[in-house]
Coordinates of C-alpha atoms and ligand atoms in Angstrom, one line a residue:
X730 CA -31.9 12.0 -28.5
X731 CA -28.5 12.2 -26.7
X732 CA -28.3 10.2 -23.8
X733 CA -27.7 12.8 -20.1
X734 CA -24.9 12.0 -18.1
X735 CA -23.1 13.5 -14.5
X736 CA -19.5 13.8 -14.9
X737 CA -19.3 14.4 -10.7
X738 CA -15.4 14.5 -11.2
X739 CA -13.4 16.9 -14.2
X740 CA -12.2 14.8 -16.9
X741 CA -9.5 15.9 -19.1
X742 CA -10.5 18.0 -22.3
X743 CA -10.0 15.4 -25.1
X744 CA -12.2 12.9 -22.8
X745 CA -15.1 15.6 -22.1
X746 CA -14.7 16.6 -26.0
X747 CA -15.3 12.3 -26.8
X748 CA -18.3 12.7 -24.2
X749 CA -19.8 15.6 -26.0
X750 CA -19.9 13.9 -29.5
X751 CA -22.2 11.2 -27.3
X752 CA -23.6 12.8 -25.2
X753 CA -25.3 16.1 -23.2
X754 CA -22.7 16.5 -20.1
X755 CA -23.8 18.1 -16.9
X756 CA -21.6 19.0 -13.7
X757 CA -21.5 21.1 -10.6
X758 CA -21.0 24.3 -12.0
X759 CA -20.8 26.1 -8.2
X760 CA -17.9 26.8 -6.4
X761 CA -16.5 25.5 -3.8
X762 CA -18.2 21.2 -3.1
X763 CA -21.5 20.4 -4.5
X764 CA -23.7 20.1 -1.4
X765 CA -25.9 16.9 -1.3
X766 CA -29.0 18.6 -2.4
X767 CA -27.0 20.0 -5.6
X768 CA -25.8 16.3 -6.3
X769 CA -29.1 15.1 -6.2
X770 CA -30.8 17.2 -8.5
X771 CA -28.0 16.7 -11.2
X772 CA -28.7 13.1 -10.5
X773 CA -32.1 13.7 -11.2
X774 CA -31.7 14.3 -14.5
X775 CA -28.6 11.3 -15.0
X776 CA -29.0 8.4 -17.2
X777 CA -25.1 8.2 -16.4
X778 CA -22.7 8.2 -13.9
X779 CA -19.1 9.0 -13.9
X780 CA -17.5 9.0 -10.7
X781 CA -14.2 7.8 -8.6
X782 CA -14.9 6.8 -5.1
X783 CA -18.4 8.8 -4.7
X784 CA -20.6 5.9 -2.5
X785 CA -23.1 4.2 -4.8
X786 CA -25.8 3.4 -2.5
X787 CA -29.4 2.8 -1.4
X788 CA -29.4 6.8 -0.8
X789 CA -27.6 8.3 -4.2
X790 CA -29.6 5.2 -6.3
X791 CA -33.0 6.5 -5.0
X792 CA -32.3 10.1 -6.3
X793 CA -31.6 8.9 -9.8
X794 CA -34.3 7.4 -11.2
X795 CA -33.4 7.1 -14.6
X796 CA -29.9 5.6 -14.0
X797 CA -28.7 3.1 -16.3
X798 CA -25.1 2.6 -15.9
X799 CA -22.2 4.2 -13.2
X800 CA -18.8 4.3 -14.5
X801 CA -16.1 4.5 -12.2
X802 CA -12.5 6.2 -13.0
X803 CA -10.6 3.5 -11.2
X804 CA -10.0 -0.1 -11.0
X805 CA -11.0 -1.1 -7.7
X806 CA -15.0 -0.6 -6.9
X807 CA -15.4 -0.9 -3.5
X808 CA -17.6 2.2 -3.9
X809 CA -20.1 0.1 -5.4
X810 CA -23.1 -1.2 -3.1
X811 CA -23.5 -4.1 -5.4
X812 CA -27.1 -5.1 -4.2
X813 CA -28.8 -1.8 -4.8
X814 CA -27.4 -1.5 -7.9
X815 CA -28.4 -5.1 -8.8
X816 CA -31.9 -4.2 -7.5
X817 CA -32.2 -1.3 -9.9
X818 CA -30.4 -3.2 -12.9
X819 CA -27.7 -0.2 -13.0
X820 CA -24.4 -1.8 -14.4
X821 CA -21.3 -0.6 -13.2
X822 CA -18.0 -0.3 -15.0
X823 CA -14.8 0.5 -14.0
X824 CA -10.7 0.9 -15.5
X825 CA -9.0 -2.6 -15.7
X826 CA -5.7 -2.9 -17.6
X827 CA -4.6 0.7 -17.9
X828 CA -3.4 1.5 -15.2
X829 CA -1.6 -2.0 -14.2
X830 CA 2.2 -0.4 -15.0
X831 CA 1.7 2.7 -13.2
X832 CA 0.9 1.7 -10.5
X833 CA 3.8 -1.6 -10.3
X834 CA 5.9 1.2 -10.8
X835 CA 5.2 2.7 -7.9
X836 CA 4.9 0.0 -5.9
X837 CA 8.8 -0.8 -6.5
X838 CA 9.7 2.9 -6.1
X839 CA 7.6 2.4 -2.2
X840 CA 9.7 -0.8 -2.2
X841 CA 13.2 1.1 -2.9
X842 CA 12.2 4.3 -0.7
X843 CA 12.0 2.0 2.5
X844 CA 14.2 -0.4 2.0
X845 CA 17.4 2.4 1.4
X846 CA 15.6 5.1 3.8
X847 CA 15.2 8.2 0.8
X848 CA 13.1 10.2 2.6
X849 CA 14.6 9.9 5.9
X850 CA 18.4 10.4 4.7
X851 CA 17.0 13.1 1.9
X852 CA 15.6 14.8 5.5
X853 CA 19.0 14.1 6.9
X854 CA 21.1 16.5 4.3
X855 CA 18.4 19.2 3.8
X856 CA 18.6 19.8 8.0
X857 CA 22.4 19.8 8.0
X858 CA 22.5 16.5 9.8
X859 CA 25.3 14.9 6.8
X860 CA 28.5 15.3 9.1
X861 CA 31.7 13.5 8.7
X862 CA 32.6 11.5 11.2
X863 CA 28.7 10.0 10.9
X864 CA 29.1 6.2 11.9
X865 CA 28.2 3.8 8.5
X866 CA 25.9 2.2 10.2
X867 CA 23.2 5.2 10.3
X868 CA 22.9 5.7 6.6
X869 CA 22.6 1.8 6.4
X870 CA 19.3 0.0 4.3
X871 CA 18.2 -3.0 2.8
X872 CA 19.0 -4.9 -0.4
X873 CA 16.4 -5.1 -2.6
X874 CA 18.2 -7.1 -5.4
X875 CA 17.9 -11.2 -4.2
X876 CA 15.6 -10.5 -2.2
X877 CA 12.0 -12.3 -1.5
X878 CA 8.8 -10.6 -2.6
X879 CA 5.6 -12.0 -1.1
X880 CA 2.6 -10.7 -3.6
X881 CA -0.7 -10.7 -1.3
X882 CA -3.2 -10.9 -4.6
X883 CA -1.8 -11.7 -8.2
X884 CA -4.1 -9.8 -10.4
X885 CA -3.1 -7.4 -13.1
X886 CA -1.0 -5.1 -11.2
X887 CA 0.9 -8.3 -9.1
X888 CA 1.8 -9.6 -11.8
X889 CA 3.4 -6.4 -13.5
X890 CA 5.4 -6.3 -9.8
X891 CA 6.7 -9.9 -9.8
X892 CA 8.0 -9.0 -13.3
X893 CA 9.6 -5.8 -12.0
X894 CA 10.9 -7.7 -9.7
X895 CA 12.0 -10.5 -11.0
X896 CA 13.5 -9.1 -14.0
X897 CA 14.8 -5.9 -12.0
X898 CA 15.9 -7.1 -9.1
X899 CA 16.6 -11.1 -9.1
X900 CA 14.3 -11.4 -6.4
X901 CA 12.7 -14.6 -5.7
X902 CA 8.6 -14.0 -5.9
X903 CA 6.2 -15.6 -3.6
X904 CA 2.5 -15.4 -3.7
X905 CA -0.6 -16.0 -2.4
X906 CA -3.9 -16.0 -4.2
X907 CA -8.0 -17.0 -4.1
X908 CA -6.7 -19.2 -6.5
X909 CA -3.2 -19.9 -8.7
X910 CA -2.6 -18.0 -11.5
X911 CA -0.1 -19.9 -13.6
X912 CA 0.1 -17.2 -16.4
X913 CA 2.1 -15.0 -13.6
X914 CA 4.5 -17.8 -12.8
X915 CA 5.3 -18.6 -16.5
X916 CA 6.2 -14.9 -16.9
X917 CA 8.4 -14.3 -13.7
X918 CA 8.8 -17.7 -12.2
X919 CA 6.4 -16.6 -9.0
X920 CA 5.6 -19.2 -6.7
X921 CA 2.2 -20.0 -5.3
X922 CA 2.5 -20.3 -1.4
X923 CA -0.1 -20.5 1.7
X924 CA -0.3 -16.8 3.1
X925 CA 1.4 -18.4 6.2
X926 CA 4.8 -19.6 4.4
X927 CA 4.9 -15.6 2.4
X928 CA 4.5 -14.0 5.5
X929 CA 7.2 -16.0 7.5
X930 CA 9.2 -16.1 4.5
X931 CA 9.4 -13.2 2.6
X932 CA 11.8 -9.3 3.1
X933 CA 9.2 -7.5 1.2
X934 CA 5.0 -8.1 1.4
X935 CA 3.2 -6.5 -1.2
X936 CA -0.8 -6.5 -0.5
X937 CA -2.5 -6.0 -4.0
X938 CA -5.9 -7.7 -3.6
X939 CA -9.5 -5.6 -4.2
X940 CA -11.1 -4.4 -1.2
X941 CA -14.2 -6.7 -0.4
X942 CA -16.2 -8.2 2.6
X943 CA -13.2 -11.1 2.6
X944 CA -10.3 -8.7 2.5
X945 CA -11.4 -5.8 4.9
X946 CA -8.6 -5.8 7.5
X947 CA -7.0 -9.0 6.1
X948 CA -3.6 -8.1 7.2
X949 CA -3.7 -7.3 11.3
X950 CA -1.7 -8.1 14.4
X951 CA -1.9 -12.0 13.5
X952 CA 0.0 -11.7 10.3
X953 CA 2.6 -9.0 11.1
X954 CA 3.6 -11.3 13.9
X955 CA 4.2 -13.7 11.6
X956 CA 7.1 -11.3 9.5
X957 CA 10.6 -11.2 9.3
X958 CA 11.6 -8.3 11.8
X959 CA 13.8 -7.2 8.7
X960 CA 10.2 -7.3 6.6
X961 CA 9.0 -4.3 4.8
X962 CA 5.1 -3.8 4.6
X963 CA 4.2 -2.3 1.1
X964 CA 0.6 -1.2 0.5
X965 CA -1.3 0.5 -2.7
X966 CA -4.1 -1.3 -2.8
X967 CA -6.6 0.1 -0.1
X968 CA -5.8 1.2 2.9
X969 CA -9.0 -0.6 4.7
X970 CA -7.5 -4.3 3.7
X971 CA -5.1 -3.6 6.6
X972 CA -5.7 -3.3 10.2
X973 CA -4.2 0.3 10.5
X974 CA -3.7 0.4 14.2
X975 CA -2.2 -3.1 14.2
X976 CA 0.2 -1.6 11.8
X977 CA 1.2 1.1 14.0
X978 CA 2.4 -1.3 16.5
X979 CA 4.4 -3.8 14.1
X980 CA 6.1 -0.8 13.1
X981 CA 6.4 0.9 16.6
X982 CA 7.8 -2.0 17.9
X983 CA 10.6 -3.7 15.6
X984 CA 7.9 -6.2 14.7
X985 CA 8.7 -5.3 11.2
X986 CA 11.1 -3.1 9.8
X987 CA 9.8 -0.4 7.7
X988 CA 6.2 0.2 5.4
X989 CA 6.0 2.0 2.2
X990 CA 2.0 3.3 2.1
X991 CA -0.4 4.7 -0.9
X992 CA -3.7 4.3 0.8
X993 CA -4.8 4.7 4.4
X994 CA -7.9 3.9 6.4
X995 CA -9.0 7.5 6.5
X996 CA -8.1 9.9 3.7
X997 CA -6.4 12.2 3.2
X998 CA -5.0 10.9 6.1
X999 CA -5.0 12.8 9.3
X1000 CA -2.8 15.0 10.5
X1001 CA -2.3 13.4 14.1
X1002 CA -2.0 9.8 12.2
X1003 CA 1.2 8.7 14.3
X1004 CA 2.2 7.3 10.5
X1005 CA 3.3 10.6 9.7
X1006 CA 5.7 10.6 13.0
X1007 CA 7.4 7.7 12.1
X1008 CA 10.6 8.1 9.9
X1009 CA 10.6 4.3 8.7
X1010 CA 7.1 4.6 7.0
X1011 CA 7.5 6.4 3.3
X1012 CA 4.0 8.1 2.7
X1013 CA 2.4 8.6 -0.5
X1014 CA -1.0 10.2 -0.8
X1015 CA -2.7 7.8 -3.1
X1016 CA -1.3 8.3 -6.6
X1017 CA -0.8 5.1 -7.7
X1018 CA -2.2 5.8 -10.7
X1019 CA -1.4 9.1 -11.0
X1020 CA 0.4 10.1 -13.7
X1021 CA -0.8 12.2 -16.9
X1022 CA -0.8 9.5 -19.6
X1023 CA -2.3 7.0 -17.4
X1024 CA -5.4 9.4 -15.7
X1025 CA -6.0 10.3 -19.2
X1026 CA -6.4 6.5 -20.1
X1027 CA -8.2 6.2 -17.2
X1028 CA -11.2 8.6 -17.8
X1029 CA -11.0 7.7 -21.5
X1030 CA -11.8 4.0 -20.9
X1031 CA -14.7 5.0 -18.4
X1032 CA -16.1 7.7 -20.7
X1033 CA -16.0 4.6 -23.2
X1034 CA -17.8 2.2 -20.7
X1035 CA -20.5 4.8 -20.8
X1036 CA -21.2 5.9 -24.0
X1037 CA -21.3 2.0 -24.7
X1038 CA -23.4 1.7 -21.8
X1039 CA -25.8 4.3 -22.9
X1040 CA -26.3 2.8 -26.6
X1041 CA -27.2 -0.5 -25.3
X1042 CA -24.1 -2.3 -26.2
X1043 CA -22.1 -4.3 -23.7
X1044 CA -19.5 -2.0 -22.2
X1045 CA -16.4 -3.8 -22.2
X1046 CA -15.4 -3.4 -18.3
X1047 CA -18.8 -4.4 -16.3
X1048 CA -17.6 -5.4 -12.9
X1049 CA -17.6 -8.9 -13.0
X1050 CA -20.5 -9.4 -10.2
X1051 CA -23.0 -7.2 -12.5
X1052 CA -21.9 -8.6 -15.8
X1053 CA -25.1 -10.6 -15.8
X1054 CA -27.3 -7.8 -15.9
X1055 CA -26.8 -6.7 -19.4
Ligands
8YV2008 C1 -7.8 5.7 -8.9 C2 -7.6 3.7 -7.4 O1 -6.7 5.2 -9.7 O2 -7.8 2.9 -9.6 C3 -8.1 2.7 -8.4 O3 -8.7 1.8 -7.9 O4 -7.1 3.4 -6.4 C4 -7.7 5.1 -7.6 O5 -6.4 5.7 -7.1 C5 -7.9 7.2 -8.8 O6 -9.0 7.5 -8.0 C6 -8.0 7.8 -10.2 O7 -9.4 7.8 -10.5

């Protein structure tokens, strides 16, 4: 007997076809949002989970009783509450790997946009503002090319960055780590470094590290007094490892230069954000990941996690802190 599982987010049709082959799919079929009631009853029913950001707590747990395995479209899995999954033995998987060059290829184009101002001097033509005469100086940037990168986390997708970077752009590549990952520094000649010596050193900071207990508001008014004033602030990671408001100020005050910014404390973020007012911050409203090849890859490998999951063989991207339960 096929296996039931919640697909609480649409997944592209050669995914949901895979899916099918495995398993019986069910979904909000209402319009407009599934109210919480509506969730619950579909959860009800759910011997899987898939999901991208939905909270996997105490509450949701206790309304599926038959749960055997959440599988999340997306690398990070701060969505998880660990604990009450490990109570209930429910494994959770998530999207390593595939999605490592996408997003190191935004991370660079955040990197460029700052540094040479492209929105700001794109907004300067389209309001007529191009005039001859203009003094050199206003349409001035930053050189990316020499440059040093300090890498804040060198997982996966900081180590597809230093290479970018290295290989790209001659910079010099700083980083800073739980621990050294030599494999990074044969490939692009990255330096391990104290956080200290990246943030006093280094023209562009890069935070790429998972969001955890350790890393909520890591960077804060501490470490952006330590940057260059030249230093631009680059983050696609999550928006909570930084201390937003402490942000604000770096950048309100010439403590550093300019930020380039995928993820925010709130989203979508807020309209009255003062972010948005600030013509040396390049906004970007969390695609990291988000192109067609790579979302497809994406829900693929979580669809894959499950039906594994579901058939009782290991799936092959447990999140390492459940990987004992199975
Ligand atoms: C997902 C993300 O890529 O992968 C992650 O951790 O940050 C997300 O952007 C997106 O939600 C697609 O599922």
């Amino acid at each position: 007997m096929k296996k039931t599982v919640y697909l609480a987010r649409p997944v592209p049709i050669e995914v949901r076809q895979y899916l099918e082959e495995h398993c019986d799919i069910i979904e909000w079929q209402g319009e407009g949002r599934i109210s919480r009631d509506e969730m619950f009853e579909l959860l009800s029913r759910a011997d899987g989970l898939l999901t991208s950001g939905n909270p996997i707590n105490a509450e949701l747990l206790d309304h599926a009783p038959n749960l055997k395995i959440v599988s999340n479209v997306s690398v990070g899995y701060n969505n998880y509450d660990l604990d009450e999954m490990r109570a209930r033995g429910i494994i959770g998987t998530h999207t390593p790997g595939v999605l490592d060059e996408t997003v190191a290829d935004l991370i660079v184009g955040l990197m460029l946009a700052a540094a040479r101002r492209i929105p700001e001097l794109d907004q300067l033509i389209r309001q007529g503002l191009w005039k001859k005469g203009m003094q050199e100086e206003e349409t001035f940037g930053l050189d990316v090319h020499h440059a040093t990168l300090g890498i804040i986390g060198m997982g996966r997708i900081g180590e597809a960055v230093a290479q970018r970077a290295r290989f790209g752009f001659d910079m010099n590549v700083l980083y800073h780590n739980r621990n050294r990952n030599i494999e990074a520094e044969r490939k692009s000649g990255a330096r391990y470094c104290s956080m200290d010596e990246l943030l006093v050193q280094s023209d562009y900071i890069v935070v790429m590290t998972p969001l955890t207990k350790e890393t909520e508001k890591l960077i804060g008014r501490e470490q952006f007094a330590k940057m260059k004033p030249t230093a631009i602030f680059i983050n696609a990671s999550r928006g909570q490892i930084v201390d937003e408001t402490a942000l604000i100020e770096a950048l309100q005050s010439g403590s550093i230069r300019a930020a380039g910014l995928d993820v925010f404390e709130v989203e979508p973020v807020q309209l009255d954000n003062p972010l948005l007012k600030m013509s040396n911050v390049v906004l970007m409203p969390h695609v990291g990941s988000a192109t067609k090849a790579t979302r497809i890859d994406m829900a693929m490998l979580a669809a894959e996690n499950l039906v594994a999951g579901l058939s009782g063989q290991v799936p092959p991207n447990v999140v390492k802190e459940l990987q004992d339960l199975h």
